PDB file of C-alpha atoms in Angstrom:
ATOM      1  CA  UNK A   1     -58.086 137.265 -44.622  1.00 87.00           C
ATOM      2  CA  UNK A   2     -56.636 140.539 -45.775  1.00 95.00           C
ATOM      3  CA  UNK A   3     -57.231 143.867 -45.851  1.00 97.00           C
ATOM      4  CA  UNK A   4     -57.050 146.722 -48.377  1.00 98.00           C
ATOM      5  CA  UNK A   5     -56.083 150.002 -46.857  1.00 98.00           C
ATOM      6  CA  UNK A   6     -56.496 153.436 -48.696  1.00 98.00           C
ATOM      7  CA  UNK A   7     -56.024 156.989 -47.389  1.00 98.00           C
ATOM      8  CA  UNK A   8     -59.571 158.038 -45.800  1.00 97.00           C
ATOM      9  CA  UNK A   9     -59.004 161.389 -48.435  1.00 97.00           C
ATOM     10  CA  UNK A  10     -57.060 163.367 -51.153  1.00 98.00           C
ATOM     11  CA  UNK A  11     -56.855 166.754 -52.334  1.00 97.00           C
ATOM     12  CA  UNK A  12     -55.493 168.786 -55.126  1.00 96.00           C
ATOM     13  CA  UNK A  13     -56.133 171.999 -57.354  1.00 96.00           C
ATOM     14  CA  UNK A  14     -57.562 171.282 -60.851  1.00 97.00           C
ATOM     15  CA  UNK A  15     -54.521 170.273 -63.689  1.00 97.00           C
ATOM     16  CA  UNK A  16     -52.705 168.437 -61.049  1.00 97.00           C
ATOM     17  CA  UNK A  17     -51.946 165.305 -60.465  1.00 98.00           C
ATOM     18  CA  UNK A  18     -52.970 162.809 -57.756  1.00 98.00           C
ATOM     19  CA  UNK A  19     -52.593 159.504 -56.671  1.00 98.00           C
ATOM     20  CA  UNK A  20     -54.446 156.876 -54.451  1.00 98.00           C
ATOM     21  CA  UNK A  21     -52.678 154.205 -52.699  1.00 98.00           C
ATOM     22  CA  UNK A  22     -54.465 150.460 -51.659  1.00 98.00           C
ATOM     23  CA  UNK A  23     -52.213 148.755 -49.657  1.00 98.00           C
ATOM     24  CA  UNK A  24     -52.560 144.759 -48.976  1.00 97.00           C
ATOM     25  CA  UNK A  25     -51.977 143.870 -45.623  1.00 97.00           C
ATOM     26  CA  UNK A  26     -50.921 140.157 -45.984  1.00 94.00           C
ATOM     27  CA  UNK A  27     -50.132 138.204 -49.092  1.00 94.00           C
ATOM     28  CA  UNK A  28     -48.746 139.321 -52.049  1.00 95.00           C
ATOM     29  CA  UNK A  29     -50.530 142.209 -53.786  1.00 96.00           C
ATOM     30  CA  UNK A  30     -49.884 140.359 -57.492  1.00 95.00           C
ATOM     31  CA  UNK A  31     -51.885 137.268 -55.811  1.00 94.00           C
ATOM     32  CA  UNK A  32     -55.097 138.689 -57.382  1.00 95.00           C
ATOM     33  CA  UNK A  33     -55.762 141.350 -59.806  1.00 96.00           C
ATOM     34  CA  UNK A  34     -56.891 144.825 -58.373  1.00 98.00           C
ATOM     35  CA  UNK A  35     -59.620 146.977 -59.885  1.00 98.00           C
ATOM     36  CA  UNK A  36     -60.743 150.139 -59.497  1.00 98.00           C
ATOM     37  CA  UNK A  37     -64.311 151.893 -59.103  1.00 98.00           C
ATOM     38  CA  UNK A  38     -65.363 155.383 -59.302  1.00 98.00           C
ATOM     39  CA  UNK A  39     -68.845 156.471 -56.936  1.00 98.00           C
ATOM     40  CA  UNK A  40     -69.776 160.186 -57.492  1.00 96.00           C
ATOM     41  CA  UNK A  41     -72.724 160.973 -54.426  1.00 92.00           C
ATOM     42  CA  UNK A  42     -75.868 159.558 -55.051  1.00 92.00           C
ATOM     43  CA  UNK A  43     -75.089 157.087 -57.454  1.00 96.00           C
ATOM     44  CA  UNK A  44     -73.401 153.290 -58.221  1.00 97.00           C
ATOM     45  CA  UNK A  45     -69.976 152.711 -58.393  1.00 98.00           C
ATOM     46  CA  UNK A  46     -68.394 152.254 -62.172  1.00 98.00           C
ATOM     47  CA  UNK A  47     -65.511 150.561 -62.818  1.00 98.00           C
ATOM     48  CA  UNK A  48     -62.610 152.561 -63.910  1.00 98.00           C
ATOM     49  CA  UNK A  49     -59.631 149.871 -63.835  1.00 98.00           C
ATOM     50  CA  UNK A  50     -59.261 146.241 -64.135  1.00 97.00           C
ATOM     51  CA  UNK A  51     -56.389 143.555 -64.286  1.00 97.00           C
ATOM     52  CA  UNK A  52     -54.111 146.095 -62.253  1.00 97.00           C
ATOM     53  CA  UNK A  53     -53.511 148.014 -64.892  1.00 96.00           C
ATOM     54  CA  UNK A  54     -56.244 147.692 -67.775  1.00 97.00           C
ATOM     55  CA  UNK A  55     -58.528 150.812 -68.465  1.00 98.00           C
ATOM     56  CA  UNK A  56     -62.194 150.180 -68.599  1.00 97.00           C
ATOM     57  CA  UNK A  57     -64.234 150.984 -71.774  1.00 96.00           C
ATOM     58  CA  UNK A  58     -64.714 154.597 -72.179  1.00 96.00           C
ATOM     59  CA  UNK A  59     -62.143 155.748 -69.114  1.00 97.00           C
ATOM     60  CA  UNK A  60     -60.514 158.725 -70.198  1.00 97.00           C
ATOM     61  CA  UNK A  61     -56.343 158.062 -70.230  1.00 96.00           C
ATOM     62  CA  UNK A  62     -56.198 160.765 -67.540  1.00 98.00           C
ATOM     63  CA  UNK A  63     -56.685 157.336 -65.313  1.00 98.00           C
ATOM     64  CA  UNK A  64     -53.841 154.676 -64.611  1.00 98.00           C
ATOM     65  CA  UNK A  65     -53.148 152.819 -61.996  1.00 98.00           C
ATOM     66  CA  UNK A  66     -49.956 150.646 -61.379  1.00 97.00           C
ATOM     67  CA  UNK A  67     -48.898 147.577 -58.859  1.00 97.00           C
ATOM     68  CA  UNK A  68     -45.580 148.825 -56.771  1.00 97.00           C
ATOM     69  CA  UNK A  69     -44.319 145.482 -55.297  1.00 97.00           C
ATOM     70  CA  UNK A  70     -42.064 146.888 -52.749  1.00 96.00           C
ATOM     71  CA  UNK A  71     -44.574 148.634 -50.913  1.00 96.00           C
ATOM     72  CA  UNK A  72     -47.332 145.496 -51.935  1.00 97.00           C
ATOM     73  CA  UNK A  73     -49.145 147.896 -53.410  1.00 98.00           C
ATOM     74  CA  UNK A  74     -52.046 149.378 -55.836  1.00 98.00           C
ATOM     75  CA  UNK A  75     -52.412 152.955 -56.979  1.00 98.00           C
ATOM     76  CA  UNK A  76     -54.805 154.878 -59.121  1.00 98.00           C
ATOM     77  CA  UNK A  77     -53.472 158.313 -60.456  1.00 98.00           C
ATOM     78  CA  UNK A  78     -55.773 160.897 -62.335  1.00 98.00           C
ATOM     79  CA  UNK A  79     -53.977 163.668 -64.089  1.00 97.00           C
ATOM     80  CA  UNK A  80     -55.552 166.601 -64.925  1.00 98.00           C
ATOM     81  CA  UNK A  81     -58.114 166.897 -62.328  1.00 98.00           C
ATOM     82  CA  UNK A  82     -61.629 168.192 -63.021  1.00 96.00           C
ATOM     83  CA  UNK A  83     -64.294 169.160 -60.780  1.00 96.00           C
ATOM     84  CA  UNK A  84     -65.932 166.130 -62.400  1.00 96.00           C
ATOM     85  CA  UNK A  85     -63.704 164.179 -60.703  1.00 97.00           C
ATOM     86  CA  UNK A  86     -64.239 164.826 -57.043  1.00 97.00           C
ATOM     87  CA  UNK A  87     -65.940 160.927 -55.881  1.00 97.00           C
ATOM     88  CA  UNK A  88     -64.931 158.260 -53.499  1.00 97.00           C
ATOM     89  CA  UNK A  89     -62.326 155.454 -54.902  1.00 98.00           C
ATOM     90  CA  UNK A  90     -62.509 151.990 -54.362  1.00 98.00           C
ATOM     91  CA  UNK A  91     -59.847 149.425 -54.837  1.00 98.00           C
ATOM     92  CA  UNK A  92     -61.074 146.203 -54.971  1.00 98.00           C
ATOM     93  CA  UNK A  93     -59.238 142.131 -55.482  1.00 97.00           C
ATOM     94  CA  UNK A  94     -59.905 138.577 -54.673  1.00 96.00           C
ATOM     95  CA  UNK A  95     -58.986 136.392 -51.750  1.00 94.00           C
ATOM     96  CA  UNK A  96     -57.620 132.984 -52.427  1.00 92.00           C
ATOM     97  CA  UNK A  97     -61.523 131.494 -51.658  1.00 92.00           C
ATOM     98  CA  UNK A  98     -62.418 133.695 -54.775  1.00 92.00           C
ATOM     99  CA  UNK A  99     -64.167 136.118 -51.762  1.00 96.00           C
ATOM    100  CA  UNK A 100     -64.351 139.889 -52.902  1.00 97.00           C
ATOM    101  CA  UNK A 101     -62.342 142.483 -50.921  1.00 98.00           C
ATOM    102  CA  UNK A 102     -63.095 146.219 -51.280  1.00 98.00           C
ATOM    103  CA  UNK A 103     -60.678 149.162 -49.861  1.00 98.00           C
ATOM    104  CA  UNK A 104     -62.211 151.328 -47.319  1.00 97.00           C
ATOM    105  CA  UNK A 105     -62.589 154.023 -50.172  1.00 98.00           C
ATOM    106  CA  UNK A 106     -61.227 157.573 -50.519  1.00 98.00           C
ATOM    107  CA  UNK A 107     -62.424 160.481 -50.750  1.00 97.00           C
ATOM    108  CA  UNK A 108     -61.114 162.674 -53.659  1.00 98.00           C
ATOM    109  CA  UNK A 109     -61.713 166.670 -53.575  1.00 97.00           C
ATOM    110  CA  UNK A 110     -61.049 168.727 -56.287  1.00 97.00           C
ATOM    111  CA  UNK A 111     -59.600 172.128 -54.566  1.00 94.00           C
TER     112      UNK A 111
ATOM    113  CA  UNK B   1     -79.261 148.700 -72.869  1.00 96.00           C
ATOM    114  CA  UNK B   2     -77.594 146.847 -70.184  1.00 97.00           C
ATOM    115  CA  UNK B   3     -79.244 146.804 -67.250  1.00 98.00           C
ATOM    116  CA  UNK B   4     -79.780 145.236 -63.705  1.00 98.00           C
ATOM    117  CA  UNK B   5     -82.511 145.921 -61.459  1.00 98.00           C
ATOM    118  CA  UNK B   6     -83.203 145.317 -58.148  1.00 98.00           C
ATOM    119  CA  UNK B   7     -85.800 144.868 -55.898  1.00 98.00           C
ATOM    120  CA  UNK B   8     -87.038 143.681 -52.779  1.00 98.00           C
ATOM    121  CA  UNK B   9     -85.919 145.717 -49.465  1.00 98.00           C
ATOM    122  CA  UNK B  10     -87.509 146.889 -46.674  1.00 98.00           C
ATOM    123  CA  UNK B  11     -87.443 147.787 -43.170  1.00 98.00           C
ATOM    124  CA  UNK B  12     -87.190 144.406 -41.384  1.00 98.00           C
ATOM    125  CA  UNK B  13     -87.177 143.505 -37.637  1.00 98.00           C
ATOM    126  CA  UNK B  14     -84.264 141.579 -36.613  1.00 98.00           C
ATOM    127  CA  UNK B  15     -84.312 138.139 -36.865  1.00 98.00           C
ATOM    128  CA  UNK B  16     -86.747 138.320 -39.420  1.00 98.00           C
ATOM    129  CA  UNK B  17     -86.015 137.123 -43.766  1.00 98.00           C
ATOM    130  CA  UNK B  18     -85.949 139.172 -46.564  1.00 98.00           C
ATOM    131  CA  UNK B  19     -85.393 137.879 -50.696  1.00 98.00           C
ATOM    132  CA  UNK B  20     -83.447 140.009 -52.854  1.00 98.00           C
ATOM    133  CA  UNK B  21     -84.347 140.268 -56.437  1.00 98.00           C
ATOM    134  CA  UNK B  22     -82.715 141.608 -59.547  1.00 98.00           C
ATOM    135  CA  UNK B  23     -83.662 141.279 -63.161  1.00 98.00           C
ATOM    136  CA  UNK B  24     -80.999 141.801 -65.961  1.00 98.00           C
ATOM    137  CA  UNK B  25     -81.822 142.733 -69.658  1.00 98.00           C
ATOM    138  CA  UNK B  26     -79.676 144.046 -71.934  1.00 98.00           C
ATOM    139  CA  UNK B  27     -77.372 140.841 -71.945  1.00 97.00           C
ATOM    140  CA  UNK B  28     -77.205 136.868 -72.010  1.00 97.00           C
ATOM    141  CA  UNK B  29     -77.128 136.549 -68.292  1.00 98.00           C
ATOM    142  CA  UNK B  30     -76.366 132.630 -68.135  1.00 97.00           C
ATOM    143  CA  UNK B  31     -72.809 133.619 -69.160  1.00 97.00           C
ATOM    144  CA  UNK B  32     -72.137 135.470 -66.213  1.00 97.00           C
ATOM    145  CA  UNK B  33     -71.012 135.404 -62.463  1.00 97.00           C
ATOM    146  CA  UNK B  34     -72.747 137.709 -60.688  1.00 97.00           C
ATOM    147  CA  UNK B  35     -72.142 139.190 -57.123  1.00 98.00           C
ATOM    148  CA  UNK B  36     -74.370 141.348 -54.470  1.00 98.00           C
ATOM    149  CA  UNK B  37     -72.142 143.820 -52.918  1.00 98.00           C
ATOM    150  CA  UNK B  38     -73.636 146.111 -50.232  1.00 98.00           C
ATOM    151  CA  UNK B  39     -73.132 149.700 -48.667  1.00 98.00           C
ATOM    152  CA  UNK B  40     -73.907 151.542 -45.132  1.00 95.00           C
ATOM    153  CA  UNK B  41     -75.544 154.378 -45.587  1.00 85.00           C
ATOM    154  CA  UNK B  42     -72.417 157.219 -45.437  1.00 84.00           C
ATOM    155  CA  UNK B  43     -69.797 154.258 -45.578  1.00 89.00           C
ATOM    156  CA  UNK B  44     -68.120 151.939 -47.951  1.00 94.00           C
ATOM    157  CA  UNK B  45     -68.238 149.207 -50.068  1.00 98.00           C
ATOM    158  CA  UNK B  46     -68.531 145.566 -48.812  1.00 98.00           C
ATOM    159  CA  UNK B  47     -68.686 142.267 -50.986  1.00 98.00           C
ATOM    160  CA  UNK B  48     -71.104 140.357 -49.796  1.00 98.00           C
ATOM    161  CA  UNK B  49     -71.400 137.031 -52.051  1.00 98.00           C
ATOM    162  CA  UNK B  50     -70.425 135.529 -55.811  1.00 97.00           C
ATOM    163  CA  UNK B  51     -72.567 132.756 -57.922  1.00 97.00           C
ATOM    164  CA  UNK B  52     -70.130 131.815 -60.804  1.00 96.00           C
ATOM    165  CA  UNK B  53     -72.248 131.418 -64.331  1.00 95.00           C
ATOM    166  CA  UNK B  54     -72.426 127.593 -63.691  1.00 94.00           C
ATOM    167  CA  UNK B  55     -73.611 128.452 -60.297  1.00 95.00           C
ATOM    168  CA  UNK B  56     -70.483 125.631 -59.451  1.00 94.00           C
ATOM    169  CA  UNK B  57     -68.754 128.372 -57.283  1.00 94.00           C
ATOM    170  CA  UNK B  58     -70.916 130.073 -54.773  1.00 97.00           C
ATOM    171  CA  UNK B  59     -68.826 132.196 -51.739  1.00 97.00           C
ATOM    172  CA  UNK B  60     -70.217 134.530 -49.232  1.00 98.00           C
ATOM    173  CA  UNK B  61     -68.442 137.072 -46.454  1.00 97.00           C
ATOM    174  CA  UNK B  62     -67.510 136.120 -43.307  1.00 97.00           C
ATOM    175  CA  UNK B  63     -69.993 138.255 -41.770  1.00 97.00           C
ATOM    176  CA  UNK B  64     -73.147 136.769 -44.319  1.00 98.00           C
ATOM    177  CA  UNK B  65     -72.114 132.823 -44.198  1.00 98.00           C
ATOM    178  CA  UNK B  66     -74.749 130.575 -42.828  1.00 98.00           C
ATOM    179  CA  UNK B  67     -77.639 133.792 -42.687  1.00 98.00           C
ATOM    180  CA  UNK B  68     -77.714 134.146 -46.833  1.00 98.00           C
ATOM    181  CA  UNK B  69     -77.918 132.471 -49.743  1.00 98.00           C
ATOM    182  CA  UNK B  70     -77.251 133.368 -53.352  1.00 98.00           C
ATOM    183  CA  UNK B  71     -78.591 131.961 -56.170  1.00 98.00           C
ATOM    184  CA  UNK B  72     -79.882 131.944 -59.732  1.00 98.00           C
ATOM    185  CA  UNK B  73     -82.735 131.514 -62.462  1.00 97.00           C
ATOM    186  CA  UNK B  74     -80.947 132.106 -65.751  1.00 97.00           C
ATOM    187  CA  UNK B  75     -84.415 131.067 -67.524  1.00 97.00           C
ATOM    188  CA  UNK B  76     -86.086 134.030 -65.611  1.00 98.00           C
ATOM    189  CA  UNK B  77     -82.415 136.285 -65.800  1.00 98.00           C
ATOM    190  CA  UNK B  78     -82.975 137.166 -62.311  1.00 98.00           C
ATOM    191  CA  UNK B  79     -80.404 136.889 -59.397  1.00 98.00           C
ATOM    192  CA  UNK B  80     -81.598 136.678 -55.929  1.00 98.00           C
ATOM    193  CA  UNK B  81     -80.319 136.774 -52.031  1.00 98.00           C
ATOM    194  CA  UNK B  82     -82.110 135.119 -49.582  1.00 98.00           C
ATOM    195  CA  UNK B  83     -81.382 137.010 -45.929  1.00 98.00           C
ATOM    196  CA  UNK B  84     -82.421 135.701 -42.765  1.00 98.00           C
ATOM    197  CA  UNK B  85     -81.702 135.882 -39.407  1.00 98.00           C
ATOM    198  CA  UNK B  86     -81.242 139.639 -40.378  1.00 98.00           C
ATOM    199  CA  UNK B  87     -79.250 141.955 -37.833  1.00 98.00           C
ATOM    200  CA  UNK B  88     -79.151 145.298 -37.499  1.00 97.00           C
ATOM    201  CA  UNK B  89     -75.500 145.085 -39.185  1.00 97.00           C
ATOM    202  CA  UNK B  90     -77.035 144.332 -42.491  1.00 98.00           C
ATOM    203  CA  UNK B  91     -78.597 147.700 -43.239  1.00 98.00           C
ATOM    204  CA  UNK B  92     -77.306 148.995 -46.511  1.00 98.00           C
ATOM    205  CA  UNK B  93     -78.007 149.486 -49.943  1.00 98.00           C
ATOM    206  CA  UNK B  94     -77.834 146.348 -51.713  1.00 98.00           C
ATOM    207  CA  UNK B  95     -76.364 146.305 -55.068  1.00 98.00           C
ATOM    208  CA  UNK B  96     -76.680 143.524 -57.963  1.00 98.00           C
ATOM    209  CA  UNK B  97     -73.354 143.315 -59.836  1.00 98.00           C
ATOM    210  CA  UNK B  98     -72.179 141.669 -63.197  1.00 98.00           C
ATOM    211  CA  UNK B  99     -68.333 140.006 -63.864  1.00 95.00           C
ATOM    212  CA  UNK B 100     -67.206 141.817 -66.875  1.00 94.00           C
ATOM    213  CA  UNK B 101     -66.096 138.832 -68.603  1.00 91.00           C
ATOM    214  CA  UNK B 102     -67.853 135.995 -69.631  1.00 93.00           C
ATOM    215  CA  UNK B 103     -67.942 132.206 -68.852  1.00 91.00           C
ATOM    216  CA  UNK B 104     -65.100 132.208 -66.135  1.00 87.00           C
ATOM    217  CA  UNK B 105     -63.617 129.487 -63.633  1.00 84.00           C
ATOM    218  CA  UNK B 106     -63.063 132.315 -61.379  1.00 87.00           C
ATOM    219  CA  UNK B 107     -64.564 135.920 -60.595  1.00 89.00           C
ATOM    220  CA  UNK B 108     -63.982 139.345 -62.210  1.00 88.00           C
ATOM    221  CA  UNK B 109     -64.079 142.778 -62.083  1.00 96.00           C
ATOM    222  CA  UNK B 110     -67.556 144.569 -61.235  1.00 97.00           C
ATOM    223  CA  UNK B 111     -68.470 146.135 -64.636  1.00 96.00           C
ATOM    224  CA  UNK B 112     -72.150 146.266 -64.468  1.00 98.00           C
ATOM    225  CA  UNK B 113     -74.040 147.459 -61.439  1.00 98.00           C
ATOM    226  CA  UNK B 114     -77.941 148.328 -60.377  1.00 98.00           C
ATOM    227  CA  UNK B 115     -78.933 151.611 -58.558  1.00 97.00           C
ATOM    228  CA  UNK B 116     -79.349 149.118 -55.658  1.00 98.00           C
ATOM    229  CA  UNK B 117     -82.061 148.293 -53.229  1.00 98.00           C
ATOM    230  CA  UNK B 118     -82.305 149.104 -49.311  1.00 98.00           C
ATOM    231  CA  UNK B 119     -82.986 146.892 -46.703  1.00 98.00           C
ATOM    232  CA  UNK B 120     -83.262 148.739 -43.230  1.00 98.00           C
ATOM    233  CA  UNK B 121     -83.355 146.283 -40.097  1.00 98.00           C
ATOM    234  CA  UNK B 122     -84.867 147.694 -37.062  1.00 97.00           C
ATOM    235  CA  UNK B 123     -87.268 146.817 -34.549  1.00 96.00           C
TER     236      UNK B 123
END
């Protein structure tokens, strides 16, 4: 089965920009559609992306997220970081046995 | 308002069973897949097994297969996860989880979750 890989943690001063990268360690990263989940401490996830690319009811357009092929790829970027931001990311797809797959998760901080 | 709540954990001896519960209001559960998707204390997120709304398509984790089963009461709206043989491994928080879309062959994104439930296995 494969693996999702994301950076263990980001960083950046509020305004900026940053991106999270889920890399899929075998297969083809457009096999299955990748989603996205937001968990700030002490609470459940929420979804943030869907279908690669789609933006989940009531996500701010300060989220988008992309597939990069080359690299077999997901990424999340947030513009205009907030304090309100600062959570752990998941990227999550499907195996071909319709078995979830989560990323390891990363750690955002809002410097 | 949408909801799903679970119940259910407890500190367990290994080797020993446990049933999950979760109740959903808010929505017509029989047209959903639903998942249970668990997380270590401090660590991340781990699938743990799917039931498809026509309960025809019903998957579990490597590490889960053969120890728990998922299934289903739409008449009661409740979801449930039968764990035993438990190991120290399957301490978490256990989460009940809704496919966003409706009626699918396959499964979805997570858009509905619970506050989750913890199950602590420890002699």
């Amino acid at each position: 089965n494969f693996m999702l890989t994301q950076p263990h943690s980001v960083s950046d001063s509020p305004g900026k920009t940053v991106t999270i990268s889920c890399t899929r360690t075998t297969g083809g990263i457009g096999s299955n559609y990748v989603q996205w989940y937001q968990q700030r401490p002490g609470s459940a996830p929420t979804i943030l992306m869907y279908e690669d690319y789609q933006r989940a009811s009531g996500v701010p357009d300060r989220f988008s997220a992309s597939i990069d092929y080359s690299s077999n790829s997901a990424s999340l970027s947030i513009s205009e970081l907030d304090s309100e931001d600062e959570a752990d990311y998941y990227c999550q797809s499907y195996d071909s046995s319709n078995r979830g797959v989560f990323g390891g998760g990363t750690k955002l901080t809002v410097l | 308002e949408v909801q799903l709540v679970e119940s259910g954990g407890g500190l367990v001896q290994p080797g020993r069973s446990l049933r999950l519960s979760c109740i959903a209001s808010g929505f017509t559960f029989e047209d959903y897949g639903m998942h249970w998707v668990r997380q270590t204390p401090g660590k991340g997120l781990e699938w743990v097994s799917g039931i498809s709304w026509k309960s025809d398509i019903i998957v579990y984790a490597d590490s889960v297969k053969g120890r728990f089963t998922i299934s289903r009461d739409n008449a009661k709206k409740s979801l449930y996860l039968q764990m035993n043989s438990l190991r120290a491994e399957d301490t978490a928080l256990y989460f009940c989880v809704r496919d966003m879309k409706r009626f699918l062959e396959w499964f979805d994104a997570f858009d509905i979750w619970g506050q989750g439930t913890m199950v602590s296995v420890s002699s």
